Amino acid sequence: MPEGDTIWQAAKRLHDALAGKVLTRSDLRVPKYATADLTGRAVLDVTARGKHLLTRVEGGLTLHSHLRMDGAWKIYASDQRWTGGPVHQIRAILGVHDRNAVGYRLPVLELLRTADEQEAVGHLGPDLLGPDWDAERALANLAATPDRPLGEALLDQRNLAGIGNVYKSELCFLLGVTPWLPVGALPADRTAKLPVLAKKLLEANRDRPVRNTTGRRAPDLFVYGRTPRPCLRCGTRIRVADQGDGSRERPTYWCPTCQTGPAPAPGSPPTHRFRSRTLP
């Protein structure tokens, strides 16, 4: 699933292509909005809110979309061939005189009154890349469920918005704890570092084409996707296990030497002591 930095980049591309221009084509290919026509309205702006995209147009309307795992917005010149997938996967087309924004495989697409945007994104916690970022509130949200595994709490967008599987794994590695450590067991000094480090990681990557957390040319990541290769710090083989309540498992990577705290036993299925509250 795209994470906060990826969505920030998507919003910027859409904004640069559409903002300040009048829509010459509007095609929303979902039954509820099939007859909606935004043609003739100017696009005011496109902004990211956590993992959500908000495209605001004249007349007090907002097109809300969420990419989840497979969705994508592609930008094409007016005379360019569309290559984002087969035609039947297109869910939205927004065209201006020199560009077409084409939404492929969008699982969430809805047209809202701009005044009602909170219905779509009001549940989100402080946005790591947004103007509403509030480190103290994010920490208070996390602390509200001290028995919850840290990895699950970080993925819950109601606590703080923008972290996905990659940053969950990388952040826990940099904090030196496993994603299964209860939030309340995180040492005070690392708790204080958590929001600062999370924001630093996303801000450092919002303008990069390839996400990097190591500061090296290669590899780009400390643990995510690196099993069974050796840890860059200690040489221990990186491990992977699912984390969640069984309804939506999330692959989670960690170093059993560099990270302290509970973890699944080798070869055992994940245990589900905590009910996941993760929201997209």
GROMACS .gro file of C-alpha atoms in nm:
model
  280
    1MET     CA    1   0.000   0.000   0.000
    2PRO     CA    2   0.134   0.349  -0.079
    3GLU     CA    3   0.243   0.536   0.232
    4GLY     CA    4   0.231   0.903   0.325
    5ASP     CA    5   0.530   1.010   0.119
    6THR     CA    6   0.401   0.831  -0.192
    7ILE     CA    7   0.058   0.993  -0.158
    8TRP     CA    8   0.221   1.333  -0.105
    9GLN     CA    9   0.406   1.284  -0.434
   10ALA     CA   10   0.086   1.178  -0.612
   11ALA     CA   11  -0.094   1.487  -0.483
   12LYS     CA   12   0.189   1.710  -0.605
   13ARG     CA   13   0.184   1.555  -0.953
   14LEU     CA   14  -0.193   1.596  -0.977
   15HIS     CA   15  -0.178   1.951  -0.844
   16ASP     CA   16   0.095   2.052  -1.088
   17ALA     CA   17  -0.099   1.903  -1.380
   18LEU     CA   18  -0.451   2.025  -1.296
   19ALA     CA   19  -0.460   2.311  -1.046
   20GLY     CA   20  -0.570   2.646  -1.187
   21LYS     CA   21  -0.704   2.487  -1.506
   22VAL     CA   22  -1.059   2.426  -1.625
   23LEU     CA   23  -1.170   2.068  -1.669
   24THR     CA   24  -1.244   1.983  -2.031
   25ARG     CA   25  -1.319   1.620  -1.953
   26SER     CA   26  -1.476   1.453  -1.652
   27ASP     CA   27  -1.557   1.083  -1.636
   28LEU     CA   28  -1.620   0.908  -1.304
   29ARG     CA   29  -1.667   0.539  -1.378
   30VAL     CA   30  -1.839   0.424  -1.062
   31PRO     CA   31  -2.216   0.370  -1.063
   32LYS     CA   32  -2.302   0.628  -0.797
   33TYR     CA   33  -2.128   0.911  -0.982
   34ALA     CA   34  -2.159   0.796  -1.343
   35THR     CA   35  -2.378   1.095  -1.431
   36ALA     CA   36  -2.173   1.352  -1.237
   37ASP     CA   37  -2.007   1.603  -1.467
   38LEU     CA   38  -1.731   1.836  -1.349
   39THR     CA   39  -1.658   1.974  -1.697
   40GLY     CA   40  -1.625   2.350  -1.700
   41ARG     CA   41  -1.513   2.375  -1.338
   42ALA     CA   42  -1.163   2.483  -1.245
   43VAL     CA   43  -0.948   2.260  -1.028
   44LEU     CA   44  -0.854   2.459  -0.719
   45ASP     CA   45  -0.598   2.228  -0.563
   46VAL     CA   46  -0.503   1.869  -0.492
   47THR     CA   47  -0.382   1.781  -0.147
   48ALA     CA   48  -0.286   1.470   0.049
   49ARG     CA   49  -0.431   1.387   0.388
   50GLY     CA   50  -0.250   1.084   0.526
   51LYS     CA   51  -0.306   0.819   0.259
   52HIS     CA   52  -0.607   1.000   0.109
   53LEU     CA   53  -0.619   1.233  -0.192
   54LEU     CA   54  -0.852   1.533  -0.207
   55THR     CA   55  -0.906   1.704  -0.543
   56ARG     CA   56  -1.103   2.026  -0.490
   57VAL     CA   57  -1.291   2.191  -0.775
   58GLU     CA   58  -1.501   2.502  -0.819
   59GLY     CA   59  -1.850   2.491  -0.681
   60GLY     CA   60  -1.754   2.354  -0.343
   61LEU     CA   61  -1.690   1.994  -0.454
   62THR     CA   62  -1.410   1.752  -0.365
   63LEU     CA   63  -1.320   1.428  -0.539
   64HIS     CA   64  -1.191   1.195  -0.267
   65SER     CA   65  -0.981   0.893  -0.363
   66HIS     CA   66  -0.775   0.630  -0.184
   67LEU     CA   67  -0.528   0.402  -0.364
   68ARG     CA   68  -0.503   0.117  -0.109
   69MET     CA   69  -0.286  -0.160  -0.256
   70ASP     CA   70  -0.326  -0.136  -0.633
   71GLY     CA   71  -0.470   0.204  -0.720
   72ALA     CA   72  -0.280   0.471  -0.912
   73TRP     CA   73  -0.327   0.813  -1.067
   74LYS     CA   74  -0.133   0.855  -1.392
   75ILE     CA   75  -0.070   1.185  -1.571
   76TYR     CA   76  -0.052   1.193  -1.951
   77ALA     CA   77  -0.002   1.465  -2.208
   78SER     CA   78  -0.312   1.527  -2.418
   79ASP     CA   79  -0.165   1.335  -2.713
   80GLN     CA   80   0.002   1.060  -2.509
   81ARG     CA   81  -0.109   0.696  -2.503
   82TRP     CA   82  -0.243   0.577  -2.168
   83THR     CA   83  -0.042   0.286  -2.031
   84GLY     CA   84  -0.159   0.241  -1.672
   85GLY     CA   85  -0.361  -0.072  -1.737
   86PRO     CA   86  -0.655  -0.205  -1.940
   87VAL     CA   87  -0.946   0.029  -2.007
   88HIS     CA   88  -1.182  -0.162  -1.776
   89GLN     CA   89  -0.958  -0.071  -1.480
   90ILE     CA   90  -1.005   0.303  -1.528
   91ARG     CA   91  -1.224   0.454  -1.255
   92ALA     CA   92  -1.178   0.826  -1.320
   93ILE     CA   93  -1.061   1.067  -1.590
   94LEU     CA   94  -0.997   1.435  -1.526
   95GLY     CA   95  -0.880   1.622  -1.833
   96VAL     CA   96  -0.760   1.977  -1.893
   97HIS     CA   97  -0.638   2.132  -2.217
   98ASP     CA   98  -0.289   1.981  -2.199
   99ARG     CA   99  -0.312   1.693  -1.953
  100ASN     CA  100  -0.521   1.393  -1.858
  101ALA     CA  101  -0.523   1.251  -1.506
  102VAL     CA  102  -0.636   0.889  -1.520
  103GLY     CA  103  -0.726   0.695  -1.205
  104TYR     CA  104  -0.668   0.319  -1.233
  105ARG     CA  105  -0.808   0.053  -0.997
  106LEU     CA  106  -0.926   0.311  -0.742
  107PRO     CA  107  -1.107   0.117  -0.466
  108VAL     CA  108  -1.235   0.440  -0.309
  109LEU     CA  109  -1.375   0.720  -0.523
  110GLU     CA  110  -1.643   0.958  -0.404
  111LEU     CA  111  -1.763   1.307  -0.482
  112LEU     CA  112  -1.824   1.515  -0.171
  113ARG     CA  113  -1.909   1.868  -0.082
  114THR     CA  114  -1.584   2.030   0.021
  115ALA     CA  115  -1.753   2.135   0.343
  116ASP     CA  116  -1.808   1.764   0.419
  117GLU     CA  117  -1.449   1.643   0.368
  118GLN     CA  118  -1.429   1.554   0.734
  119GLU     CA  119  -1.671   1.269   0.666
  120ALA     CA  120  -1.391   1.106   0.465
  121VAL     CA  121  -1.079   1.208   0.657
  122GLY     CA  122  -1.199   1.336   0.993
  123HIS     CA  123  -1.108   1.010   1.167
  124LEU     CA  124  -0.739   1.053   1.085
  125GLY     CA  125  -0.480   1.144   1.342
  126PRO     CA  126  -0.216   1.414   1.288
  127ASP     CA  127  -0.065   1.396   0.940
  128LEU     CA  128   0.312   1.347   0.941
  129LEU     CA  129   0.341   1.554   0.622
  130GLY     CA  130   0.050   1.788   0.682
  131PRO     CA  131   0.005   2.130   0.838
  132ASP     CA  132  -0.192   1.970   1.123
  133TRP     CA  133   0.105   1.766   1.249
  134ASP     CA  134   0.103   1.760   1.628
  135ALA     CA  135   0.364   1.532   1.787
  136GLU     CA  136   0.212   1.551   2.135
  137ARG     CA  137  -0.133   1.453   2.012
  138ALA     CA  138   0.012   1.165   1.811
  139LEU     CA  139   0.192   1.034   2.120
  140ALA     CA  140  -0.123   1.073   2.329
  141ASN     CA  141  -0.317   0.871   2.071
  142LEU     CA  142  -0.059   0.593   2.080
  143ALA     CA  143  -0.046   0.593   2.460
  144ALA     CA  144  -0.424   0.551   2.484
  145THR     CA  145  -0.380   0.175   2.420
  146PRO     CA  146  -0.059   0.085   2.609
  147ASP     CA  147  -0.104  -0.292   2.568
  148ARG     CA  148  -0.128  -0.273   2.192
  149PRO     CA  149   0.173  -0.388   1.984
  150LEU     CA  150   0.366  -0.088   1.858
  151GLY     CA  151   0.355  -0.201   1.495
  152GLU     CA  152  -0.024  -0.222   1.494
  153ALA     CA  153  -0.055   0.114   1.671
  154LEU     CA  154   0.170   0.282   1.413
  155LEU     CA  155  -0.042   0.148   1.128
  156ASP     CA  156  -0.364   0.278   1.281
  157GLN     CA  157  -0.424   0.600   1.091
  158ARG     CA  158  -0.639   0.729   1.374
  159ASN     CA  159  -0.324   0.762   1.584
  160LEU     CA  160  -0.105   0.933   1.325
  161ALA     CA  161  -0.151   0.943   0.950
  162GLY     CA  162   0.096   0.833   0.686
  163ILE     CA  163   0.276   0.524   0.814
  164GLY     CA  164   0.244   0.193   0.632
  165ASN     CA  165   0.424  -0.142   0.642
  166VAL     CA  166   0.758  -0.010   0.523
  167TYR     CA  167   0.787   0.275   0.769
  168LYS     CA  168   0.645   0.062   1.049
  169SER     CA  169   0.926  -0.191   1.007
  170GLU     CA  170   1.198   0.068   0.949
  171LEU     CA  171   1.090   0.290   1.238
  172CYS     CA  172   1.083  -0.001   1.483
  173PHE     CA  173   1.431  -0.101   1.369
  174LEU     CA  174   1.566   0.250   1.422
  175LEU     CA  175   1.404   0.259   1.766
  176GLY     CA  176   1.567  -0.075   1.850
  177VAL     CA  177   1.243  -0.255   1.943
  178THR     CA  178   1.031  -0.521   1.777
  179PRO     CA  179   0.691  -0.427   1.632
  180TRP     CA  180   0.531  -0.663   1.888
  181LEU     CA  181   0.651  -0.462   2.186
  182PRO     CA  182   0.350  -0.310   2.369
  183VAL     CA  183   0.332   0.066   2.325
  184GLY     CA  184   0.343   0.114   2.702
  185ALA     CA  185   0.671  -0.082   2.725
  186LEU     CA  186   0.859   0.151   2.492
  187PRO     CA  187   1.134   0.321   2.695
  188ALA     CA  188   1.069   0.689   2.762
  189ASP     CA  189   1.371   0.811   2.565
  190ARG     CA  190   1.260   0.619   2.255
  191THR     CA  191   0.901   0.730   2.298
  192ALA     CA  192   1.022   1.089   2.279
  193LYS     CA  193   1.219   1.009   1.962
  194LEU     CA  194   0.934   0.829   1.785
  195PRO     CA  195   0.734   1.122   1.637
  196VAL     CA  196   1.049   1.316   1.549
  197LEU     CA  197   1.203   1.017   1.372
  198ALA     CA  198   0.880   0.923   1.193
  199LYS     CA  199   0.840   1.275   1.057
  200LYS     CA  200   1.205   1.291   0.958
  201LEU     CA  201   1.179   0.967   0.758
  202LEU     CA  202   0.872   1.074   0.562
  203GLU     CA  203   0.996   1.428   0.499
  204ALA     CA  204   1.331   1.296   0.375
  205ASN     CA  205   1.155   1.074   0.121
  206ARG     CA  206   0.865   1.285  -0.004
  207ASP     CA  207   1.076   1.421  -0.292
  208ARG     CA  208   1.274   1.105  -0.365
  209PRO     CA  209   1.185   0.868  -0.650
  210VAL     CA  210   1.318   0.573  -0.447
  211ARG     CA  211   1.249   0.550  -0.075
  212ASN     CA  212   1.562   0.540   0.139
  213THR     CA  213   1.601   0.506   0.516
  214THR     CA  214   1.965   0.394   0.542
  215GLY     CA  215   2.134   0.702   0.400
  216ARG     CA  216   2.334   0.472   0.171
  217ARG     CA  217   2.326   0.425  -0.202
  218ALA     CA  218   2.236   0.061  -0.141
  219PRO     CA  219   2.059  -0.104   0.018
  220ASP     CA  220   1.788   0.157   0.058
  221LEU     CA  221   1.614  -0.003   0.358
  222PHE     CA  222   1.739  -0.155   0.682
  223VAL     CA  223   1.495  -0.445   0.721
  224TYR     CA  224   1.184  -0.419   0.502
  225GLY     CA  225   1.188  -0.678   0.224
  226ARG     CA  226   1.539  -0.794   0.317
  227THR     CA  227   1.476  -1.140   0.463
  228PRO     CA  228   1.682  -1.362   0.482
  229ARG     CA  229   1.971  -1.127   0.408
  230PRO     CA  230   2.198  -1.012   0.692
  231CYS     CA  231   2.126  -0.711   0.907
  232LEU     CA  232   2.336  -0.413   0.800
  233ARG     CA  233   2.441  -0.353   1.159
  234CYS     CA  234   2.503  -0.693   1.316
  235GLY     CA  235   2.490  -0.950   1.035
  236THR     CA  236   2.200  -1.150   1.183
  237ARG     CA  237   1.950  -1.272   0.926
  238ILE     CA  238   1.649  -1.045   0.892
  239ARG     CA  239   1.321  -1.219   0.979
  240VAL     CA  240   0.965  -1.169   0.858
  241ALA     CA  241   0.625  -1.258   1.006
  242ASP     CA  242   0.268  -1.144   0.969
  243GLN     CA  243   0.129  -0.903   1.225
  244GLY     CA  244  -0.241  -0.844   1.275
  245ASP     CA  245  -0.563  -1.000   1.396
  246GLY     CA  246  -0.595  -1.255   1.116
  247SER     CA  247  -0.833  -1.050   0.902
  248ARG     CA  248  -0.565  -0.839   0.737
  249GLU     CA  249  -0.213  -0.961   0.788
  250ARG     CA  250   0.079  -0.726   0.737
  251PRO     CA  251   0.429  -0.859   0.656
  252THR     CA  252   0.661  -0.729   0.925
  253TYR     CA  253   1.041  -0.735   0.912
  254TRP     CA  254   1.288  -0.709   1.200
  255CYS     CA  255   1.634  -0.801   1.324
  256PRO     CA  256   1.612  -1.038   1.621
  257THR     CA  257   1.947  -0.912   1.753
  258CYS     CA  258   1.924  -0.534   1.711
  259GLN     CA  259   1.559  -0.513   1.818
  260THR     CA  260   1.447  -0.611   2.166
  261GLY     CA  261   1.099  -0.719   2.267
  262PRO     CA  262   0.852  -0.999   2.194
  263ALA     CA  263   0.834  -1.165   1.853
  264PRO     CA  264   0.674  -1.477   1.700
  265ALA     CA  265   0.870  -1.797   1.749
  266PRO     CA  266   1.052  -1.919   1.435
  267GLY     CA  267   0.816  -2.111   1.209
  268SER     CA  268   0.509  -2.048   1.425
  269PRO     CA  269   0.188  -1.886   1.300
  270PRO     CA  270   0.122  -1.533   1.425
  271THR     CA  271  -0.061  -1.498   1.755
  272HIS     CA  272  -0.352  -1.257   1.768
  273ARG     CA  273  -0.380  -1.130   2.121
  274PHE     CA  274  -0.487  -0.785   2.013
  275ARG     CA  275  -0.775  -0.686   1.793
  276SER     CA  276  -0.654  -0.468   1.508
  277ARG     CA  277  -0.807  -0.124   1.467
  278THR     CA  278  -0.606  -0.035   1.158
  279LEU     CA  279  -0.787   0.189   0.915
  280PRO     CA  280  -0.677   0.283   0.564
   0.00000   0.00000   0.00000
